[in-house]
Coordinates of C-alpha atoms in Angstrom, one line a residue:
Chain B
M8 CA 0.1 -0.1 -0.1
L9 CA 0.8 3.7 -0.1
D10 CA 2.7 5.3 2.8
Y11 CA -0.1 7.4 3.9
K12 CA 2.2 9.0 6.4
L13 CA 3.6 11.0 3.4
L14 CA 0.3 11.7 2.0
E15 CA -1.0 12.9 5.3
A16 CA 1.7 15.5 5.3
L17 CA 1.2 16.6 1.7
T18 CA -2.6 17.2 2.7
A19 CA -1.5 19.0 6.1
V20 CA 0.7 21.3 4.2
V21 CA -1.8 22.3 1.3
D22 CA -4.9 22.4 3.8
Q23 CA -3.2 24.4 6.2
G24 CA -1.5 26.8 3.5
G25 CA 2.2 26.2 4.5
F26 CA 4.9 23.9 6.1
E27 CA 4.8 25.7 9.3
R28 CA 1.0 25.4 10.0
G29 CA 1.1 22.0 8.4
A30 CA 3.6 20.7 11.1
Q31 CA 1.7 22.2 13.6
R32 CA -1.5 20.6 12.6
L33 CA 0.3 17.4 12.7
G34 CA 2.1 18.0 15.9
L35 CA 5.5 17.3 14.0
T36 CA 8.5 19.7 13.5
Q37 CA 8.5 21.6 10.2
S38 CA 11.8 19.8 9.1
A39 CA 10.1 16.3 9.5
V40 CA 7.1 17.4 7.3
S41 CA 9.6 18.6 4.8
Q42 CA 11.5 15.3 4.8
R43 CA 8.2 13.5 4.2
I44 CA 7.5 15.6 1.3
K45 CA 10.7 15.3 -0.4
L46 CA 10.8 11.3 0.3
L47 CA 7.2 11.6 -1.3
E48 CA 8.8 13.4 -4.3
A49 CA 12.0 11.1 -4.7
R50 CA 9.7 8.0 -4.9
L51 CA 7.5 9.5 -7.5
G52 CA 10.3 11.3 -9.4
Q53 CA 8.4 14.3 -9.6
A54 CA 7.5 17.4 -7.5
V55 CA 4.1 17.5 -5.6
L56 CA 4.0 20.9 -4.5
V57 CA 4.9 24.2 -5.8
R58 CA 6.8 25.8 -3.3
G59 CA 5.8 29.5 -2.4
P60 CA 4.4 31.6 0.5
R61 CA 1.5 29.5 0.0
P62 CA 2.3 26.0 -1.3
A63 CA 0.0 24.6 -4.2
P64 CA -0.3 21.0 -5.3
T65 CA 1.2 20.2 -8.8
P66 CA -1.2 18.2 -11.3
V67 CA 0.1 14.9 -9.7
G68 CA -0.1 16.3 -6.3
R69 CA -3.5 17.1 -6.5
R70 CA -4.3 13.5 -7.4
L71 CA -2.7 12.3 -4.4
L72 CA -4.7 14.8 -2.3
N73 CA -7.8 13.6 -3.9
H74 CA -7.1 10.1 -2.9
A75 CA -6.2 11.0 0.3
R76 CA -9.5 12.8 0.9
Q77 CA -11.4 9.9 -0.3
V78 CA -9.3 7.4 1.8
R79 CA -10.3 9.6 5.0
L80 CA -14.1 9.3 3.9
L81 CA -13.7 5.4 3.9
E82 CA -11.8 5.4 7.0
H83 CA -14.8 7.5 8.6
D84 CA -17.1 4.8 7.7
L85 CA -15.0 2.0 9.0
L86 CA -14.8 4.0 12.3
D87 CA -18.6 3.6 13.0
Q88 CA -18.4 -0.3 12.5
V89 CA -14.9 -0.6 14.5
P90 CA -14.9 2.4 16.9
T91 CA -11.9 1.0 19.2
L92 CA -9.7 2.1 16.4
G93 CA -9.6 5.3 17.2
E94 CA -10.8 8.9 16.4
A95 CA -10.7 9.9 12.8
D96 CA -10.6 13.6 12.1
T97 CA -12.5 13.5 8.9
R98 CA -13.7 16.7 7.1
L99 CA -16.1 16.6 4.3
R100 CA -15.0 19.0 1.6
L101 CA -18.2 20.6 -0.1
A102 CA -19.0 23.2 -2.6
I103 CA -22.0 25.1 -1.4
N104 CA -23.7 28.1 -3.1
A105 CA -23.6 31.5 -1.3
D106 CA -27.1 31.9 -0.6
S107 CA -27.7 28.2 0.7
L108 CA -24.9 28.6 2.9
A109 CA -26.3 32.0 4.2
T110 CA -29.6 30.7 4.7
W111 CA -30.8 27.0 5.1
W112 CA -27.9 24.8 5.0
P113 CA -26.4 25.2 8.7
A114 CA -29.9 24.6 10.3
S115 CA -30.4 21.8 8.6
M116 CA -27.1 20.2 9.2
A117 CA -27.1 20.6 13.1
S118 CA -28.5 17.0 14.1
F119 CA -26.6 15.2 11.3
C120 CA -23.0 16.5 12.4
R121 CA -23.6 15.9 15.9
E122 CA -24.6 12.4 15.5
Q123 CA -21.9 11.7 12.8
R124 CA -19.2 13.8 14.3
L125 CA -18.3 15.1 11.1
L126 CA -16.3 18.1 10.3
F127 CA -17.0 20.3 7.1
E128 CA -14.9 22.1 4.9
L129 CA -16.9 24.2 2.9
L130 CA -16.1 26.2 -0.2
V131 CA -18.5 28.8 -1.9
E132 CA -18.2 28.5 -5.6
D133 CA -20.1 29.6 -8.6
Q134 CA -21.7 26.8 -10.3
E135 CA -19.3 26.0 -13.0
V136 CA -16.3 25.9 -10.7
A137 CA -18.2 23.8 -8.4
L138 CA -18.9 21.3 -10.9
K139 CA -15.5 21.3 -12.1
R140 CA -14.1 20.4 -8.6
M141 CA -16.6 17.5 -8.3
R142 CA -15.0 16.5 -11.8
D143 CA -11.6 16.8 -10.5
G144 CA -12.5 15.0 -7.3
E145 CA -11.5 18.1 -5.1
V146 CA -14.9 17.9 -3.4
A147 CA -17.1 15.0 -2.4
G148 CA -20.2 17.0 -3.1
C149 CA -22.0 20.2 -4.0
L150 CA -25.1 22.2 -4.2
C151 CA -26.1 23.8 -7.4
D152 CA -28.7 24.9 -9.8
S153 CA -28.0 22.3 -12.3
P154 CA -29.3 19.0 -12.6
R155 CA -26.6 17.5 -14.8
P156 CA -24.2 15.2 -12.6
V157 CA -20.4 15.2 -13.6
Q158 CA -19.1 11.5 -14.5
G159 CA -18.7 9.3 -11.6
A160 CA -21.5 11.4 -9.5
R161 CA -25.4 11.5 -9.0
S162 CA -27.4 14.4 -8.5
H163 CA -31.0 14.7 -6.8
A164 CA -33.4 17.4 -6.9
L165 CA -33.9 19.3 -3.6
G166 CA -36.3 22.0 -4.1
Q167 CA -36.1 25.5 -5.1
M168 CA -35.4 29.1 -3.2
R169 CA -37.8 31.7 -4.0
Y170 CA -36.3 35.1 -4.8
R171 CA -38.1 38.5 -4.7
A172 CA -37.1 42.0 -5.9
L173 CA -36.6 44.1 -2.3
A174 CA -35.2 47.2 -1.3
S175 CA -35.6 49.5 1.8
P176 CA -39.1 51.5 1.8
D177 CA -37.3 54.9 1.7
F178 CA -35.3 53.5 -1.5
V179 CA -38.6 52.5 -3.0
A180 CA -40.2 55.9 -2.3
R181 CA -37.2 57.7 -3.8
H182 CA -37.0 55.8 -6.9
F183 CA -40.2 54.0 -7.8
A184 CA -42.8 56.4 -6.6
Q185 CA -44.3 56.4 -10.2
G186 CA -44.1 52.6 -10.4
L187 CA -41.7 50.3 -11.9
D188 CA -41.6 52.0 -15.1
H189 CA -38.5 51.9 -17.7
A190 CA -37.1 55.6 -16.7
A191 CA -36.8 54.8 -13.0
L192 CA -34.9 51.3 -13.8
R193 CA -32.6 53.3 -16.0
R194 CA -31.6 55.5 -12.7
A195 CA -32.1 53.2 -9.7
P196 CA -29.1 51.1 -8.7
A197 CA -29.5 47.6 -8.6
I198 CA -27.4 44.9 -6.6
V199 CA -25.7 42.2 -8.2
Y200 CA -23.9 39.3 -6.7
G201 CA -21.3 38.9 -9.6
P202 CA -21.1 38.6 -13.3
D203 CA -22.7 35.2 -13.0
D204 CA -25.6 36.5 -11.2
R205 CA -28.6 37.0 -13.7
L206 CA -31.5 36.9 -11.5
Q207 CA -31.8 40.7 -11.6
H208 CA -31.6 40.6 -15.4
R209 CA -34.1 38.0 -15.6
Y210 CA -36.5 40.3 -13.5
L211 CA -36.1 43.2 -15.5
A212 CA -36.6 40.9 -18.8
R213 CA -39.9 40.0 -17.4
H214 CA -41.0 43.7 -17.3
D215 CA -39.8 44.0 -21.0
F216 CA -36.5 46.0 -19.6
H217 CA -33.6 45.0 -21.5
E218 CA -31.2 47.7 -21.3
P219 CA -28.1 47.9 -19.2
F220 CA -28.9 49.1 -15.7
P221 CA -26.9 50.9 -13.1
H222 CA -25.7 48.4 -10.4
H223 CA -23.4 47.7 -7.5
L224 CA -21.4 44.5 -7.5
C225 CA -21.2 42.8 -4.1
P226 CA -20.1 39.1 -3.7
S227 CA -21.5 38.3 0.0
S228 CA -24.8 37.3 0.7
E229 CA -25.1 39.0 3.9
G230 CA -23.4 42.2 2.3
F231 CA -26.0 42.2 -0.4
V232 CA -28.9 42.2 2.1
G233 CA -27.0 44.9 4.2
M234 CA -26.6 47.0 1.0
A235 CA -30.5 46.7 0.4
L236 CA -31.6 47.6 4.0
A237 CA -29.2 50.6 3.9
G238 CA -31.1 51.5 0.9
L239 CA -28.1 51.6 -1.4
G240 CA -30.1 49.5 -4.2
Y241 CA -32.6 46.8 -5.0
G242 CA -31.9 43.1 -5.5
M243 CA -33.3 39.7 -6.0
I244 CA -33.2 38.2 -2.3
P245 CA -34.2 34.9 -1.0
E246 CA -37.3 35.3 0.7
R247 CA -36.5 33.0 3.5
Q248 CA -33.2 35.0 4.4
V249 CA -34.9 38.1 5.1
A250 CA -38.6 36.8 6.6
R251 CA -37.9 38.9 9.7
E252 CA -36.9 42.1 7.7
L253 CA -40.0 41.7 5.5
A254 CA -42.2 41.2 8.7
E255 CA -40.7 44.4 10.2
G256 CA -41.2 46.5 7.1
R257 CA -37.5 47.1 6.7
L258 CA -37.5 45.5 3.5
V259 CA -40.3 46.0 0.9
E260 CA -41.2 44.6 -2.5
L261 CA -40.6 46.5 -5.8
P262 CA -44.1 48.0 -7.0
S263 CA -44.2 45.2 -9.8
P264 CA -47.5 45.6 -11.9
E265 CA -47.4 41.9 -12.6
P266 CA -48.0 39.8 -9.7
R267 CA -46.8 36.7 -11.9
A268 CA -43.4 38.1 -12.6
R269 CA -42.3 39.2 -8.9
R270 CA -40.9 35.9 -7.9
I271 CA -37.9 33.8 -9.2
E272 CA -37.5 30.4 -8.3
V273 CA -34.2 28.8 -8.4
P274 CA -33.9 25.1 -8.5
L275 CA -31.3 23.5 -6.0
Y276 CA -29.5 20.0 -6.7
W277 CA -27.5 18.0 -4.5
H278 CA -24.5 16.3 -6.3
H279 CA -22.3 13.6 -4.7
W280 CA -19.8 11.1 -5.6
R281 CA -21.1 7.7 -6.5
Q282 CA -18.4 6.0 -4.4
G283 CA -18.4 8.4 -1.8
G284 CA -18.9 5.7 0.9
E285 CA -21.8 5.5 4.0
T286 CA -21.1 8.8 5.6
L287 CA -21.8 10.4 2.2
A288 CA -24.9 8.5 1.5
A289 CA -26.2 9.1 4.8
L290 CA -25.7 12.9 4.4
T291 CA -27.7 12.5 1.1
R292 CA -30.6 10.7 2.7
H293 CA -30.4 13.8 5.5
L294 CA -30.5 16.1 2.9
L295 CA -33.3 14.8 0.8
R296 CA -35.5 14.7 3.9
Q297 CA -34.7 17.9 5.1
A298 CA -35.2 19.7 2.0
G299 CA -39.0 20.1 2.5
D300 CA -38.5 22.1 5.6
H301 CA -36.0 24.5 4.1
L302 CA -37.1 24.9 0.4
E303 CA -40.1 25.3 -1.6
P304 CA -41.2 22.2 -3.6
L305 CA -39.6 22.1 -7.2
S306 CA -41.7 23.2 -9.7
T307 CA -41.0 22.6 -13.5
N308 CA -42.7 25.4 -15.5
D309 CA -40.1 28.0 -14.7
D310 CA -39.1 30.4 -17.6
A311 CA -35.4 29.6 -17.5
P312 CA -34.2 27.7 -14.6
H313 CA -30.8 26.8 -15.8
Q314 CA -30.0 30.4 -16.6
A315 CA -30.5 31.7 -13.3
G316 CA -26.7 32.0 -12.6
H317 CA -25.7 31.0 -9.3
R318 CA -24.8 32.6 -6.0
Chain E
M3 CA -4.6 60.6 -26.7
L4 CA -5.6 56.9 -26.2
D5 CA -8.7 55.8 -28.0
Y6 CA -10.8 55.1 -25.0
K7 CA -13.4 53.4 -27.0
L8 CA -11.2 50.5 -27.4
L9 CA -10.4 50.6 -23.6
E10 CA -13.9 50.4 -22.9
A11 CA -14.6 47.4 -24.9
L12 CA -11.8 45.7 -23.1
T13 CA -13.3 46.9 -19.8
A14 CA -16.7 45.5 -20.6
V15 CA -15.6 42.0 -21.8
V16 CA -13.6 41.5 -18.4
D17 CA -15.9 43.0 -16.0
Q18 CA -19.0 41.4 -17.5
G19 CA -16.9 38.1 -18.2
G20 CA -17.4 37.5 -22.0
F21 CA -18.1 38.9 -25.3
E22 CA -21.4 38.5 -25.6
R23 CA -22.4 40.1 -22.2
G24 CA -19.6 43.1 -22.6
A25 CA -21.5 43.7 -26.0
Q26 CA -24.8 44.1 -24.3
R27 CA -23.4 46.3 -21.6
L28 CA -22.1 48.5 -24.2
G29 CA -25.2 48.5 -26.4
L30 CA -22.9 47.0 -29.2
T31 CA -22.9 43.8 -31.5
Q32 CA -20.6 41.1 -30.4
S33 CA -18.7 41.7 -33.8
A34 CA -18.1 45.4 -32.9
V35 CA -16.8 44.6 -29.6
S36 CA -14.6 41.8 -31.1
Q37 CA -13.2 44.4 -33.6
R38 CA -12.6 46.9 -31.1
I39 CA -10.6 44.4 -29.1
K40 CA -8.4 43.3 -32.3
L41 CA -7.8 47.0 -33.2
L42 CA -6.4 47.5 -29.8
E43 CA -4.3 44.4 -30.1
A44 CA -3.0 45.3 -33.6
R45 CA -2.0 48.8 -32.3
L46 CA -0.1 47.3 -29.4
G47 CA 1.6 44.5 -31.4
Q48 CA 0.4 42.2 -28.4
A49 CA -2.8 40.3 -27.1
V50 CA -4.6 41.8 -24.2
L51 CA -7.2 39.0 -23.5
V52 CA -6.5 35.4 -23.1
R53 CA -9.7 34.1 -25.0
G54 CA -11.6 31.3 -23.2
P55 CA -15.0 30.6 -21.5
R56 CA -14.3 33.8 -19.5
P57 CA -11.8 36.0 -21.1
A58 CA -8.9 37.3 -18.8
P59 CA -6.6 40.2 -19.4
T60 CA -3.0 39.6 -20.3
P61 CA -0.3 41.6 -18.2
V62 CA -0.6 44.5 -20.8
G63 CA -4.1 44.1 -20.7
R64 CA -4.4 44.5 -17.0
R65 CA -2.1 47.7 -17.2
L66 CA -4.9 49.0 -19.7
L67 CA -7.8 48.1 -17.6
N68 CA -6.2 49.7 -14.6
H69 CA -5.6 53.0 -16.3
A70 CA -9.2 52.9 -17.8
R71 CA -10.4 52.6 -14.1
Q72 CA -8.3 55.4 -13.0
V73 CA -9.6 57.6 -15.8
R74 CA -13.1 56.6 -14.9
L75 CA -12.6 57.8 -11.6
L76 CA -11.4 61.3 -12.6
E77 CA -14.3 61.6 -15.1
H78 CA -16.5 61.4 -12.0
D79 CA -14.9 64.0 -10.4
L80 CA -15.0 66.2 -13.6
L81 CA -18.8 65.5 -13.6
D82 CA -19.2 67.1 -10.4
Q83 CA -17.9 70.4 -11.6
V84 CA -19.3 70.0 -15.3
P85 CA -22.5 68.0 -14.7
T86 CA -23.7 69.0 -18.3
L87 CA -21.1 66.8 -19.5
G88 CA -23.7 63.9 -19.2
E89 CA -24.0 60.8 -16.8
A90 CA -20.9 59.0 -15.8
D91 CA -21.4 55.5 -14.8
T92 CA -18.7 55.1 -12.2
R93 CA -18.0 52.0 -10.4
L94 CA -15.6 52.1 -7.5
R95 CA -13.5 48.9 -7.0
L96 CA -12.8 48.2 -3.5
A97 CA -11.6 45.1 -1.6
I98 CA -13.5 44.9 1.6
N99 CA -12.8 42.2 4.2
A100 CA -15.5 39.9 4.6
D101 CA -16.6 40.6 8.3
S102 CA -16.8 44.4 7.6
L103 CA -19.1 43.7 4.5
A104 CA -21.4 41.7 6.5
T105 CA -21.7 44.2 9.4
W106 CA -21.1 47.8 9.4
W107 CA -19.9 48.7 5.7
P108 CA -23.3 49.1 4.0
A109 CA -25.1 50.9 6.6
S110 CA -21.9 53.4 6.7
M111 CA -22.2 53.9 3.0
A112 CA -25.9 54.8 2.6
S113 CA -25.7 58.6 2.7
F114 CA -22.6 58.8 0.7
C115 CA -23.6 56.7 -2.1
R116 CA -27.0 58.6 -2.4
E117 CA -25.2 62.1 -2.6
Q118 CA -22.3 60.8 -5.1
R119 CA -24.4 58.7 -7.1
L120 CA -21.6 56.3 -6.9
L121 CA -21.8 52.4 -7.7
F122 CA -19.4 49.9 -6.2
E123 CA -18.0 46.9 -7.3
L124 CA -16.6 45.3 -4.1
L125 CA -14.5 42.3 -4.0
V126 CA -14.2 40.1 -0.7
E127 CA -10.3 39.3 -0.2
D128 CA -8.2 38.2 2.4
Q129 CA -5.5 40.8 3.3
E130 CA -2.5 39.6 1.4
V131 CA -4.6 39.4 -1.8
A132 CA -6.3 42.8 -0.9
L133 CA -2.9 44.5 -0.7
K134 CA -1.6 43.0 -3.8
R135 CA -4.6 44.3 -5.7
M136 CA -3.8 47.6 -4.3
R137 CA -0.3 47.5 -5.4
D138 CA -1.4 46.3 -8.9
G139 CA -3.8 49.2 -9.3
E140 CA -6.9 46.7 -9.2
V141 CA -8.8 48.2 -6.7
A142 CA -8.9 51.9 -5.8
G143 CA -9.3 51.2 -2.0
C144 CA -9.0 48.3 0.5
L145 CA -10.1 47.7 4.5
C146 CA -7.6 45.4 6.0
D147 CA -6.0 44.9 9.5
S148 CA -2.6 45.9 8.3
P149 CA -1.6 49.5 8.8
R150 CA 1.4 49.5 6.0
P151 CA 0.3 51.2 2.7
V152 CA 1.6 49.7 -0.4
Q153 CA 3.6 52.3 -2.6
G154 CA 1.5 55.0 -4.0
A155 CA -1.0 54.6 -1.3
R156 CA -2.0 56.0 2.0
S157 CA -3.7 54.3 5.1
H158 CA -5.8 55.6 7.9
A159 CA -6.5 53.9 11.2
L160 CA -10.5 53.7 11.1
G161 CA -11.0 51.6 14.8
Q162 CA -11.2 47.9 15.4
M163 CA -14.0 45.0 15.3
R164 CA -14.3 43.2 18.7
Y165 CA -14.7 39.3 18.6
R166 CA -16.0 37.0 21.2
A167 CA -16.1 33.3 21.5
L168 CA -19.7 32.4 20.9
A169 CA -21.9 29.2 20.5
S170 CA -25.5 28.2 21.1
P171 CA -26.4 27.5 24.8
D172 CA -27.2 23.9 23.7
F173 CA -23.6 23.6 22.4
V174 CA -21.8 25.0 25.6
A175 CA -24.3 22.9 27.8
R176 CA -23.1 19.9 25.6
H177 CA -19.4 20.6 25.5
F178 CA -18.3 23.0 28.4
A179 CA -20.7 21.9 31.2
Q180 CA -17.3 21.2 33.1
G181 CA -16.0 24.6 32.0
L182 CA -13.5 25.6 29.1
D183 CA -10.9 22.9 29.9
H184 CA -8.3 21.5 27.6
A185 CA -10.3 18.0 27.5
A186 CA -13.4 20.0 26.1
L187 CA -11.5 22.0 23.7
R188 CA -10.0 18.6 22.2
R189 CA -13.5 17.6 21.4
A190 CA -15.7 20.7 20.8
P191 CA -15.8 21.5 17.1
A192 CA -14.5 25.1 16.5
I193 CA -15.6 27.0 13.4
V194 CA -12.8 28.7 11.2
Y195 CA -13.4 31.2 8.1
G196 CA -10.2 29.9 6.4
P197 CA -6.7 29.0 6.7
D198 CA -5.8 32.6 7.1
D199 CA -8.4 33.0 10.1
R200 CA -6.2 32.8 13.2
L201 CA -8.7 34.1 15.5
Q202 CA -9.7 30.9 17.1
H203 CA -6.2 29.9 17.6
R204 CA -5.5 33.1 19.5
Y205 CA -8.1 32.7 21.5
L206 CA -7.1 29.5 22.6
A207 CA -3.5 30.3 22.9
R208 CA -5.0 32.8 25.4
H209 CA -6.2 29.8 27.5
D210 CA -2.9 28.0 27.3
F211 CA -4.3 25.5 24.6
H212 CA -1.6 25.0 21.6
E213 CA -2.8 21.5 20.4
P214 CA -4.5 21.0 17.1
F215 CA -8.3 21.4 17.5
P216 CA -11.1 19.9 15.4
H217 CA -12.8 22.5 13.3
H218 CA -15.2 23.2 10.2
L219 CA -14.0 25.5 7.6
C220 CA -16.5 28.1 6.6
P221 CA -15.7 31.0 4.5
S222 CA -18.9 32.9 4.5
S223 CA -19.6 35.4 7.4
E224 CA -23.3 34.5 7.5
G225 CA -22.8 30.9 7.2
F226 CA -20.2 31.2 10.1
V227 CA -22.8 32.5 12.3
G228 CA -25.6 30.3 11.0
M229 CA -23.2 27.4 12.0
A230 CA -22.8 28.6 15.5
L231 CA -26.6 29.2 15.7
A232 CA -27.2 25.7 14.5
G233 CA -25.1 24.3 17.4
L234 CA -22.4 23.1 14.6
G235 CA -19.4 24.6 16.4
Y236 CA -18.0 27.7 18.4
G237 CA -16.0 30.6 16.8
M238 CA -14.9 34.2 17.5
I239 CA -17.8 36.4 16.1
P240 CA -17.6 40.3 15.7
E241 CA -19.8 41.2 18.5
R242 CA -21.9 43.8 16.7
Q243 CA -22.9 41.3 14.0
V244 CA -25.0 39.3 16.6
A245 CA -26.1 42.1 18.8
R246 CA -29.6 40.7 18.5
E247 CA -29.0 36.9 18.7
L248 CA -26.8 37.8 22.0
A249 CA -29.6 39.8 23.5
E250 CA -32.0 37.0 22.7
G251 CA -29.8 34.5 24.3
R252 CA -29.5 32.6 20.8
L253 CA -25.8 32.8 21.3
V254 CA -23.7 32.9 24.4
E255 CA -20.0 33.3 25.5
L256 CA -17.9 30.5 26.0
P257 CA -17.4 30.3 29.9
S258 CA -13.8 31.3 29.9
P259 CA -12.4 31.9 33.5
E260 CA -10.4 34.9 32.3
P261 CA -12.4 37.9 31.5
R262 CA -9.3 39.6 30.0
A263 CA -9.1 37.0 27.4
R264 CA -12.6 36.7 26.2
R265 CA -12.3 39.4 23.6
I266 CA -10.0 39.8 20.7
E267 CA -9.9 43.2 19.2
V268 CA -8.8 43.4 15.3
P269 CA -7.7 46.7 14.0
L270 CA -8.8 48.0 10.6
Y271 CA -7.3 50.3 8.2
W272 CA -8.5 52.0 5.1
H273 CA -6.0 52.2 2.2
H274 CA -6.4 54.2 -0.9
W275 CA -4.6 55.5 -4.0
R276 CA -2.9 59.0 -3.2
Q277 CA -3.7 60.0 -6.6
G278 CA -7.4 58.7 -6.7
G279 CA -9.1 62.0 -7.2
E280 CA -11.8 63.9 -5.3
T281 CA -14.3 61.1 -5.0
L282 CA -12.0 58.6 -3.5
A283 CA -10.8 61.7 -1.0
A284 CA -14.5 62.2 0.0
L285 CA -15.1 58.7 0.7
T286 CA -12.1 58.7 3.1
R287 CA -13.3 61.7 4.8
H288 CA -16.7 60.0 5.1
L289 CA -15.5 56.9 6.1
L290 CA -13.0 58.6 9.0
R291 CA -16.1 60.5 10.1
Q292 CA -18.6 57.4 10.4
A293 CA -15.9 54.8 11.8
G294 CA -16.5 56.1 15.5
D295 CA -20.3 54.8 14.9
H296 CA -19.5 51.4 13.8
L297 CA -16.2 50.5 15.3
E298 CA -14.5 50.6 18.7
P299 CA -11.8 53.2 19.3
L300 CA -8.7 51.7 18.4
S301 CA -6.3 50.5 21.3
T302 CA -2.7 49.8 20.9
N303 CA -2.0 47.3 23.6
D304 CA -3.3 44.4 21.8
D305 CA -1.1 41.1 22.0
A306 CA -0.7 40.4 18.3
P307 CA -2.6 42.9 16.2
H308 CA -1.3 41.8 13.0
Q309 CA -1.5 38.2 13.2
A310 CA -5.1 38.2 13.5
G311 CA -5.5 36.7 9.9
H312 CA -8.4 38.4 8.0
R313 CA -11.8 37.8 7.2

């Protein structure tokens, strides 16, 4: 078998972002960690790390890292059956879309994590990157709005998040006193999460507005809501993220004349490795059970469900 | 002078993440935008873009982009003096640390943005990257915990954010019923923002705990708070971010026996280009006026103010 002490050293250096921290993590000296990695490279006949202020894996290093992560997951499963083996420090790497992480994901995971003694390493990625990381084996699962699984993975529909166009009452009074007309939309600043976030564009297209519009760019779910609350702009916000602000009247809906155009539903799919072991399978069952409490049921008559962009 | 139509095409393609969207943004056809960029490249004798699903600037392309952004800022200033020139669509690019964006930044910007008719393009970056982007001229300003300005920039102390070690009451009862002892810290999962976030390490070091500790990794301010609320772990959270949750008893402080060890203060500095024009100068004055309402006064007796990591 492979010498997993060497792979463990590689994983620690990459995950902790340096030799010194990696050594701390393992309770070893820096020179011991450095020797293990040199030994690994000598056996392979090629480098596994690009040295620098933050060491990065080479392509072959990345393949070894992915393998080490998969082995860790399987060890976690084994530990359930043979608890005397010792304590596994299993960290499950998942890519989660920003709005899920800012809303329903933590609450839905509470009981599962307690029972499984599982640690998460979460990445916040846009959809294309998340699926690429699935394909490269860098994450064991991801949440995104595309139903198509990458090779070696499965996907499950969980439900959908409902977005509404919201702003502060003051902002609406200032910009939309005459209603949601095109003159107002040309001047009122929107908030857009990033270049892949097309939700505002879709909302405007439903109101026959296809021109460029002024917008802030704010790649943070909470910053997005904060900017809307502060009256800096309007934007599409998950209804459940701001239930309290809506109830308190601190955010209100734009005065759209078309009730059917007001809400945009974004579907969410859970993707996971097919050969991910029992922990990942249990997480999948848990997510499918929990989804109904946190998401709207999936509808299939949305206008463009896969051009929603992802945030 | 340079042909700014060509630079505008380059900026639109990069900022919008593609030729099609860049063309939409400018109200041009895709082929017109493509021709402008080819013309620019023909004049320079080298490529300005690396073509691909998301076109990226080459080194020379990046220099042109930075120049175009600086010119935009100066145009915005000019427009204040010569309003009949037309409407400038000025977007100020700033790098903001995640916890500021999730807490005080949006509220502090409300009145300023309204008066200046300014749009923000915010980047959430860790400190080293933020300062590198300042140095490369990619952002006009940044918020971070280092006082040292890069060349061509100035920095100003704004104040500090106070972090406390918080968890759900249920989590504290489960893990720390016997107090904050080392046995408990070896088992209770923490939440860490990312590899650069050393706040939890500093808190534990103040309690004479220097071993590895189990932790989730969650690179999202709101996800971080969500995980603490859901009882998945404890972590250092800005006091002002969760004033309501603390008042409602949904988050409580870990039972540290040492009152002086409970709070960690992280200083915040505003960095900006020296030659950024009047808009940036006005923003700086506004920030310095506002800081007192949103941050604690800066203290200078902290134990390790510049190893706080950044989030």
